[in-house]
């Protein structure tokens, strides 16, 4: 894992393995799936056990659950408007799933499933299909007017329409690449500096002293990664809201 | 401050929360920061280019016109990328009608 034969192996942490022994192996249940299940369980636990007291003055868990709810509710109503509240369950699920996935991935021995483009692309394609269906359902054929802004000269249509279609299709790609690239970059950096610590510490007498430097970098990086984990979940959620707002108020 | 003022404020907040009054503009928006902005702009360009190139390659394979549609869609993809960045930097117009 670390400095075997003085090489830096930063990418093996993203390899999929088997989980749950022979039963999981027979259905290709990877540790990525296992962590998704854990995340879903953690969110459910937070929302059910956290809200169980239903106190007027909330305790720690209850106020965590309430602030998550209010945060996403504020996001949705700010971006889409009051009629956007029907999308609240979707955005809330998406936000909590990504946030918990990112945060769980920072723990030692945990696996970050948001560092796989298959997962992030799956999530963003879900958003993409939803915004397209919502726009088609609300606006019918007027939705296709989205690809040609009113007032533009007609002879520009052969240029504008393909560009707008490509721009529309690039939404799920940019949404998924952003999350995936941030998580991969962060975890690679953590692993590289952690490997430096081990390699420097093995250098002899001066080694352990020098090894403190990358260790300090890693401490700072972990803090930075906590910020990135939250920020990326937030960006994913707010971009979903912006796209939904575009779908609801077509212009 | 009198009690009355506090009540009005709370009523206002409650009405806004329930969507009875339309809030003037949203406080929301994407987080700023020059690094984040630069990264987002890069991602927008790359993703539009990826979509353009993939569409061009698929169309070429379908119609057997390599490399012309690929070149055309490459250009269209880069235009779309620049458009994405332009939209990103342009302040978002919030009109809710």
Tab-separated table of C-alpha atoms in Angstrom:
chain	number	residue	atom	x	y	z
A	1	UNK	CA	0.000	0.000	0.000
A	2	UNK	CA	2.590	2.545	1.062
A	3	UNK	CA	6.209	2.778	-0.036
A	4	UNK	CA	6.834	-0.717	-1.273
A	5	UNK	CA	10.063	-0.708	-3.239
A	6	UNK	CA	10.251	3.086	-3.032
A	7	UNK	CA	7.346	3.713	-5.383
A	8	UNK	CA	4.387	5.897	-4.727
A	9	UNK	CA	1.224	3.930	-5.271
A	10	UNK	CA	-1.490	6.566	-5.029
A	11	UNK	CA	-4.141	4.975	-7.220
A	12	UNK	CA	-4.637	1.542	-5.697
A	13	UNK	CA	-6.943	3.113	-3.113
A	14	UNK	CA	-9.564	3.479	-5.845
A	15	UNK	CA	-9.563	-0.191	-6.808
A	16	UNK	CA	-12.776	-2.053	-6.284
A	17	UNK	CA	-12.697	-5.155	-4.188
A	18	UNK	CA	-15.209	-7.610	-2.829
A	19	UNK	CA	-17.198	-7.122	0.281
A	20	UNK	CA	-19.322	-9.382	2.473
A	21	UNK	CA	-17.307	-12.496	1.713
A	22	UNK	CA	-18.475	-15.219	-0.712
A	23	UNK	CA	-22.097	-14.035	-0.799
A	24	UNK	CA	-21.061	-10.528	-1.826
A	25	UNK	CA	-18.523	-11.952	-4.240
A	26	UNK	CA	-21.090	-14.001	-6.114
A	27	UNK	CA	-23.176	-10.897	-6.874
A	28	UNK	CA	-20.170	-8.568	-7.320
A	29	UNK	CA	-21.032	-6.590	-4.222
A	30	UNK	CA	-17.996	-4.308	-3.980
A	31	UNK	CA	-16.833	-2.226	-1.044
A	32	UNK	CA	-18.152	0.763	-2.970
A	33	UNK	CA	-21.681	-0.643	-2.705
A	34	UNK	CA	-21.060	-1.463	0.911
A	35	UNK	CA	-20.163	2.152	1.646
A	36	UNK	CA	-23.244	3.370	-0.195
A	37	UNK	CA	-25.375	1.156	2.020
A	38	UNK	CA	-23.556	2.425	5.105
A	39	UNK	CA	-24.140	6.024	4.009
A	40	UNK	CA	-27.827	5.397	3.410
A	41	UNK	CA	-28.046	3.809	6.843
A	42	UNK	CA	-26.260	6.724	8.488
A	43	UNK	CA	-28.585	9.257	6.866
A	44	UNK	CA	-31.649	7.274	7.867
A	45	UNK	CA	-30.305	6.953	11.405
A	46	UNK	CA	-29.640	10.679	11.621
A	47	UNK	CA	-33.092	11.597	10.409
A	48	UNK	CA	-35.040	9.030	12.453
A	49	UNK	CA	-33.074	8.843	15.717
A	50	UNK	CA	-32.085	12.494	15.513
A	51	UNK	CA	-35.664	13.635	15.192
A	52	UNK	CA	-37.066	11.135	17.697
A	53	UNK	CA	-37.052	13.514	20.724
A	54	UNK	CA	-38.972	16.205	18.766
A	55	UNK	CA	-37.812	18.685	21.392
A	56	UNK	CA	-38.603	22.394	21.120
A	57	UNK	CA	-35.030	23.080	22.118
A	58	UNK	CA	-33.167	20.523	19.989
A	59	UNK	CA	-30.292	18.452	21.210
A	60	UNK	CA	-27.133	17.883	19.210
A	61	UNK	CA	-28.379	15.239	16.811
A	62	UNK	CA	-31.751	16.878	16.363
A	63	UNK	CA	-30.228	20.256	15.581
A	64	UNK	CA	-27.889	18.582	13.088
A	65	UNK	CA	-30.845	16.963	11.345
A	66	UNK	CA	-32.848	20.194	11.472
A	67	UNK	CA	-30.032	22.345	10.118
A	68	UNK	CA	-29.451	19.930	7.245
A	69	UNK	CA	-33.153	20.100	6.441
A	70	UNK	CA	-33.292	23.891	6.665
A	71	UNK	CA	-30.100	24.275	4.651
A	72	UNK	CA	-31.385	22.265	1.718
A	73	UNK	CA	-34.838	23.827	2.031
A	74	UNK	CA	-33.259	27.290	1.822
A	75	UNK	CA	-31.228	26.198	-1.182
A	76	UNK	CA	-34.257	24.882	-3.028
A	77	UNK	CA	-36.578	27.802	-2.306
A	78	UNK	CA	-33.872	30.380	-3.033
A	79	UNK	CA	-32.978	28.922	-6.388
A	80	UNK	CA	-36.258	27.563	-7.718
A	81	UNK	CA	-38.787	29.580	-5.752
A	82	UNK	CA	-41.685	28.353	-3.648
A	83	UNK	CA	-42.932	25.995	-6.341
A	84	UNK	CA	-39.595	24.204	-6.174
A	85	UNK	CA	-40.466	22.583	-2.878
A	86	UNK	CA	-41.791	19.510	-4.634
A	87	UNK	CA	-38.185	18.814	-5.636
A	88	UNK	CA	-36.997	19.079	-2.049
A	89	UNK	CA	-36.917	15.316	-1.334
A	90	UNK	CA	-34.857	14.685	-4.432
A	91	UNK	CA	-32.313	17.442	-3.766
A	92	UNK	CA	-32.121	16.553	-0.079
A	93	UNK	CA	-31.421	12.887	-0.825
A	94	UNK	CA	-28.819	13.803	-3.414
A	95	UNK	CA	-27.084	16.311	-1.139
A	96	UNK	CA	-26.988	14.054	1.901
A	97	UNK	CA	-25.836	11.039	-0.109
A	98	UNK	CA	-22.931	12.935	-1.662
A	99	UNK	CA	-22.038	14.766	1.542
A	100	UNK	CA	-21.988	11.610	3.643
A	101	UNK	CA	-20.135	9.728	0.920
A	102	UNK	CA	-17.448	12.390	0.732
A	103	UNK	CA	-17.123	12.633	4.502
A	104	UNK	CA	-17.091	8.874	5.049
A	105	UNK	CA	-14.315	8.576	2.471
A	106	UNK	CA	-12.031	10.677	4.659
A	107	UNK	CA	-11.974	8.085	7.417
A	108	UNK	CA	-9.082	5.633	7.453
A	109	UNK	CA	-9.820	2.314	5.695
A	110	UNK	CA	-12.987	3.783	4.204
A	111	UNK	CA	-13.700	3.858	0.510
A	112	UNK	CA	-14.801	7.026	-1.294
A	113	UNK	CA	-17.473	5.953	-3.749
A	114	UNK	CA	-17.780	9.518	-5.096
A	115	UNK	CA	-14.258	9.136	-6.498
A	116	UNK	CA	-15.618	6.820	-9.193
A	117	UNK	CA	-16.881	8.465	-12.341
A	118	UNK	CA	-19.424	5.683	-12.768
A	119	UNK	CA	-21.108	6.767	-9.539
A	120	UNK	CA	-20.973	10.522	-10.155
A	121	UNK	CA	-22.034	10.149	-13.782
A	122	UNK	CA	-24.910	7.955	-12.667
A	123	UNK	CA	-26.045	10.615	-10.203
A	124	UNK	CA	-25.700	13.457	-12.695
A	125	UNK	CA	-27.486	11.513	-15.452
A	126	UNK	CA	-30.346	11.042	-13.014
A	127	UNK	CA	-30.431	14.831	-12.558
A	128	UNK	CA	-30.222	15.326	-16.318
A	129	UNK	CA	-33.121	12.989	-17.054
A	130	UNK	CA	-35.161	14.639	-14.309
A	131	UNK	CA	-34.638	18.204	-15.568
A	132	UNK	CA	-35.441	17.176	-19.133
A	133	UNK	CA	-38.601	15.325	-18.105
A	134	UNK	CA	-39.720	18.205	-15.869
A	135	UNK	CA	-39.144	20.762	-18.621
A	136	UNK	CA	-40.978	18.623	-21.190
A	137	UNK	CA	-43.858	17.971	-18.838
A	138	UNK	CA	-44.298	21.608	-17.820
A	139	UNK	CA	-43.668	23.276	-21.153
A	140	UNK	CA	-44.287	20.634	-23.775
A	141	UNK	CA	-42.921	21.577	-27.139
A	142	UNK	CA	-41.949	25.048	-25.920
A	143	UNK	CA	-39.006	23.277	-24.271
A	144	UNK	CA	-37.277	23.043	-27.646
A	145	UNK	CA	-37.378	26.844	-27.881
A	146	UNK	CA	-34.759	26.688	-25.163
A	147	UNK	CA	-32.184	25.784	-27.793
A	148	UNK	CA	-32.871	28.895	-29.825
A	149	UNK	CA	-33.095	32.177	-27.905
A	150	UNK	CA	-35.800	34.573	-28.991
A	151	UNK	CA	-34.637	37.570	-30.963
A	152	UNK	CA	-31.592	35.935	-32.489
A	153	UNK	CA	-31.410	36.265	-36.285
A	154	UNK	CA	-32.751	33.194	-38.008
A	155	UNK	CA	-29.745	32.665	-40.241
A	156	UNK	CA	-27.664	32.022	-37.116
A	157	UNK	CA	-29.825	29.021	-36.211
A	158	UNK	CA	-27.487	26.406	-37.792
A	159	UNK	CA	-24.754	27.613	-35.441
A	160	UNK	CA	-26.721	28.430	-32.312
A	161	UNK	CA	-28.857	25.290	-32.142
A	162	UNK	CA	-25.994	22.717	-32.199
A	163	UNK	CA	-23.977	24.818	-29.773
A	164	UNK	CA	-26.915	25.080	-27.376
A	165	UNK	CA	-27.600	21.356	-27.634
A	166	UNK	CA	-23.963	20.526	-26.901
A	167	UNK	CA	-24.006	23.005	-24.045
A	168	UNK	CA	-27.130	21.341	-22.652
A	169	UNK	CA	-25.640	17.866	-23.037
A	170	UNK	CA	-22.444	18.955	-21.309
A	171	UNK	CA	-24.318	19.609	-18.061
A	172	UNK	CA	-24.235	16.069	-16.690
A	173	UNK	CA	-20.623	15.670	-17.840
A	174	UNK	CA	-19.420	18.799	-16.059
A	175	UNK	CA	-21.489	17.958	-12.988
A	176	UNK	CA	-19.953	14.499	-12.704
A	177	UNK	CA	-16.381	15.460	-13.646
A	178	UNK	CA	-16.321	18.219	-11.036
A	179	UNK	CA	-17.216	15.948	-8.134
A	180	UNK	CA	-15.112	13.028	-9.361
A	181	UNK	CA	-11.997	15.135	-10.073
A	182	UNK	CA	-12.141	16.903	-6.732
A	183	UNK	CA	-12.423	13.690	-4.761
A	184	UNK	CA	-9.732	11.862	-6.743
A	185	UNK	CA	-7.309	14.795	-6.566
A	186	UNK	CA	-7.765	15.171	-2.828
A	187	UNK	CA	-7.293	11.504	-2.057
A	188	UNK	CA	-4.285	11.187	-4.352
A	189	UNK	CA	-2.631	14.150	-2.630
A	190	UNK	CA	-3.335	12.678	0.796
A	191	UNK	CA	-1.844	9.362	-0.240
A	192	UNK	CA	1.214	10.933	-1.892
A	193	UNK	CA	2.099	12.983	1.157
A	194	UNK	CA	1.415	10.044	3.458
A	195	UNK	CA	3.846	8.004	1.369
A	196	UNK	CA	6.425	10.781	1.720
A	197	UNK	CA	6.139	10.475	5.482
A	198	UNK	CA	6.910	6.759	5.377
A	199	UNK	CA	9.704	7.111	2.820
A	200	UNK	CA	11.425	9.962	4.659
A	201	UNK	CA	11.103	8.278	8.028
A	202	UNK	CA	13.072	5.330	6.708
A	203	UNK	CA	16.019	7.460	5.641
A	204	UNK	CA	18.114	7.099	8.764
A	205	UNK	CA	18.829	9.551	11.550
A	206	UNK	CA	17.681	12.752	9.865
A	207	UNK	CA	14.669	11.000	8.359
A	208	UNK	CA	12.121	11.234	11.179
A	209	UNK	CA	12.833	14.957	11.550
A	210	UNK	CA	12.251	15.592	7.863
A	211	UNK	CA	9.149	13.384	7.885
A	212	UNK	CA	7.418	15.917	10.090
A	213	UNK	CA	7.086	18.286	7.110
A	214	UNK	CA	4.857	16.105	4.902
A	215	UNK	CA	2.995	15.026	8.012
A	216	UNK	CA	2.179	18.691	8.696
A	217	UNK	CA	1.061	19.081	5.081
A	218	UNK	CA	-1.200	16.065	5.473
A	219	UNK	CA	-2.792	17.464	8.605
A	220	UNK	CA	-3.597	20.653	6.723
A	221	UNK	CA	-4.811	18.633	3.734
A	222	UNK	CA	-7.265	16.632	5.825
A	223	UNK	CA	-8.823	19.873	7.007
A	224	UNK	CA	-8.936	21.122	3.460
A	225	UNK	CA	-10.538	17.884	2.305
A	226	UNK	CA	-13.317	18.221	4.864
A	227	UNK	CA	-14.041	21.628	3.341
A	228	UNK	CA	-13.918	20.218	-0.201
A	229	UNK	CA	-16.178	17.318	0.776
A	230	UNK	CA	-18.856	19.720	1.976
A	231	UNK	CA	-18.320	22.234	-0.822
A	232	UNK	CA	-18.620	19.658	-3.577
A	233	UNK	CA	-21.832	18.254	-2.156
A	234	UNK	CA	-23.125	21.832	-1.934
A	235	UNK	CA	-22.070	22.654	-5.500
A	236	UNK	CA	-23.707	19.481	-6.798
A	237	UNK	CA	-26.927	20.310	-4.973
A	238	UNK	CA	-27.011	23.977	-5.969
A	239	UNK	CA	-26.296	23.201	-9.622
A	240	UNK	CA	-29.111	20.662	-9.541
A	241	UNK	CA	-31.325	23.431	-8.175
A	242	UNK	CA	-30.193	25.884	-10.863
A	243	UNK	CA	-30.884	23.341	-13.595
A	244	UNK	CA	-34.269	22.563	-12.073
A	245	UNK	CA	-34.988	26.277	-11.939
A	246	UNK	CA	-34.127	26.552	-15.626
A	247	UNK	CA	-36.470	23.649	-16.309
A	248	UNK	CA	-39.321	25.128	-14.272
A	249	UNK	CA	-38.982	28.715	-15.520
A	250	UNK	CA	-37.962	28.164	-19.097
A	251	UNK	CA	-36.369	31.230	-20.583
B	1	UNK	CA	-37.662	48.289	20.243
B	2	UNK	CA	-41.313	47.651	20.820
B	3	UNK	CA	-42.909	44.263	20.672
B	4	UNK	CA	-44.799	45.232	17.554
B	5	UNK	CA	-41.658	45.542	15.429
B	6	UNK	CA	-40.398	42.133	16.416
B	7	UNK	CA	-43.725	40.593	15.511
B	8	UNK	CA	-43.779	42.235	12.095
B	9	UNK	CA	-40.327	40.976	11.391
B	10	UNK	CA	-41.205	37.450	12.399
B	11	UNK	CA	-44.409	37.564	10.389
B	12	UNK	CA	-42.440	38.758	7.392
B	13	UNK	CA	-39.929	35.957	7.790
B	14	UNK	CA	-42.647	33.357	8.195
B	15	UNK	CA	-44.485	34.615	5.121
B	16	UNK	CA	-41.277	34.515	3.115
B	17	UNK	CA	-40.545	30.999	4.338
B	18	UNK	CA	-43.953	29.761	3.301
B	19	UNK	CA	-43.572	31.360	-0.113
B	20	UNK	CA	-46.417	33.852	0.361
B	21	UNK	CA	-44.136	36.783	-0.392
B	22	UNK	CA	-41.658	36.528	-3.157
B	23	UNK	CA	-38.181	37.176	-1.857
B	24	UNK	CA	-36.380	39.869	-3.820
B	25	UNK	CA	-33.476	38.050	-5.352
B	26	UNK	CA	-31.876	34.984	-3.885
B	27	UNK	CA	-28.941	35.107	-1.561
B	28	UNK	CA	-27.856	31.803	-2.980
B	29	UNK	CA	-25.313	31.340	-5.644
B	30	UNK	CA	-22.216	29.374	-6.218
B	31	UNK	CA	-19.397	29.893	-3.789
B	32	UNK	CA	-16.772	32.278	-5.079
B	33	UNK	CA	-13.019	32.144	-4.824
B	34	UNK	CA	-10.652	32.497	-7.740
B	35	UNK	CA	-9.403	28.898	-7.570
B	36	UNK	CA	-12.874	27.454	-7.550
B	37	UNK	CA	-13.944	29.732	-10.366
B	38	UNK	CA	-10.971	28.791	-12.502
B	39	UNK	CA	-11.534	25.106	-11.873
B	40	UNK	CA	-15.221	25.391	-12.744
B	41	UNK	CA	-14.420	27.243	-15.965
B	42	UNK	CA	-11.945	24.525	-16.921
B	43	UNK	CA	-14.451	21.771	-16.190
B	44	UNK	CA	-17.105	23.535	-18.266
B	45	UNK	CA	-14.810	23.817	-21.291
B	46	UNK	CA	-13.560	20.254	-21.002
B	47	UNK	CA	-17.013	18.764	-20.622
B	48	UNK	CA	-18.412	20.677	-23.606
B	49	UNK	CA	-15.412	19.565	-25.665
B	50	UNK	CA	-15.911	15.959	-24.570
B	51	UNK	CA	-19.556	16.045	-25.616
B	52	UNK	CA	-18.667	17.646	-28.961
B	53	UNK	CA	-15.865	15.199	-29.728
B	54	UNK	CA	-17.903	12.136	-28.742
B	55	UNK	CA	-20.874	13.285	-30.844
B	56	UNK	CA	-18.566	13.953	-33.795
B	57	UNK	CA	-16.850	10.587	-33.525
B	58	UNK	CA	-20.150	8.746	-33.262
B	59	UNK	CA	-21.599	10.611	-36.242
B	60	UNK	CA	-18.450	9.889	-38.236
B	61	UNK	CA	-18.568	6.205	-37.425
B	62	UNK	CA	-22.254	6.106	-38.369
B	63	UNK	CA	-21.933	7.999	-41.659
B	64	UNK	CA	-18.376	7.028	-42.557
B	65	UNK	CA	-17.250	10.606	-43.042
B	66	UNK	CA	-14.139	10.605	-40.877
B	67	UNK	CA	-12.734	13.176	-40.073
B	68	UNK	CA	-15.071	15.924	-41.215
B	69	UNK	CA	-17.910	15.691	-38.721
B	70	UNK	CA	-15.363	15.180	-35.959
B	71	UNK	CA	-13.680	18.456	-36.901
B	72	UNK	CA	-17.012	20.266	-37.169
B	73	UNK	CA	-18.216	19.023	-33.776
B	74	UNK	CA	-14.846	19.762	-32.224
B	75	UNK	CA	-15.300	23.406	-33.177
B	76	UNK	CA	-18.937	23.384	-32.031
B	77	UNK	CA	-17.879	21.820	-28.742
B	78	UNK	CA	-15.292	24.506	-28.096
B	79	UNK	CA	-17.844	27.197	-28.909
B	80	UNK	CA	-20.251	25.577	-26.469
B	81	UNK	CA	-17.485	25.483	-23.848
B	82	UNK	CA	-16.851	29.189	-24.228
B	83	UNK	CA	-20.610	29.778	-24.021
B	84	UNK	CA	-20.709	27.766	-20.780
B	85	UNK	CA	-17.931	29.875	-19.292
B	86	UNK	CA	-19.719	33.021	-20.417
B	87	UNK	CA	-22.906	31.838	-18.681
B	88	UNK	CA	-20.898	30.977	-15.597
B	89	UNK	CA	-19.420	34.467	-15.302
B	90	UNK	CA	-22.576	36.320	-16.279
B	91	UNK	CA	-24.665	37.147	-13.222
B	92	UNK	CA	-27.667	34.888	-13.217
B	93	UNK	CA	-30.892	36.699	-14.015
B	94	UNK	CA	-33.519	35.786	-11.480
B	95	UNK	CA	-36.921	36.350	-12.986
B	96	UNK	CA	-39.582	34.114	-11.577
B	97	UNK	CA	-42.656	34.362	-13.691
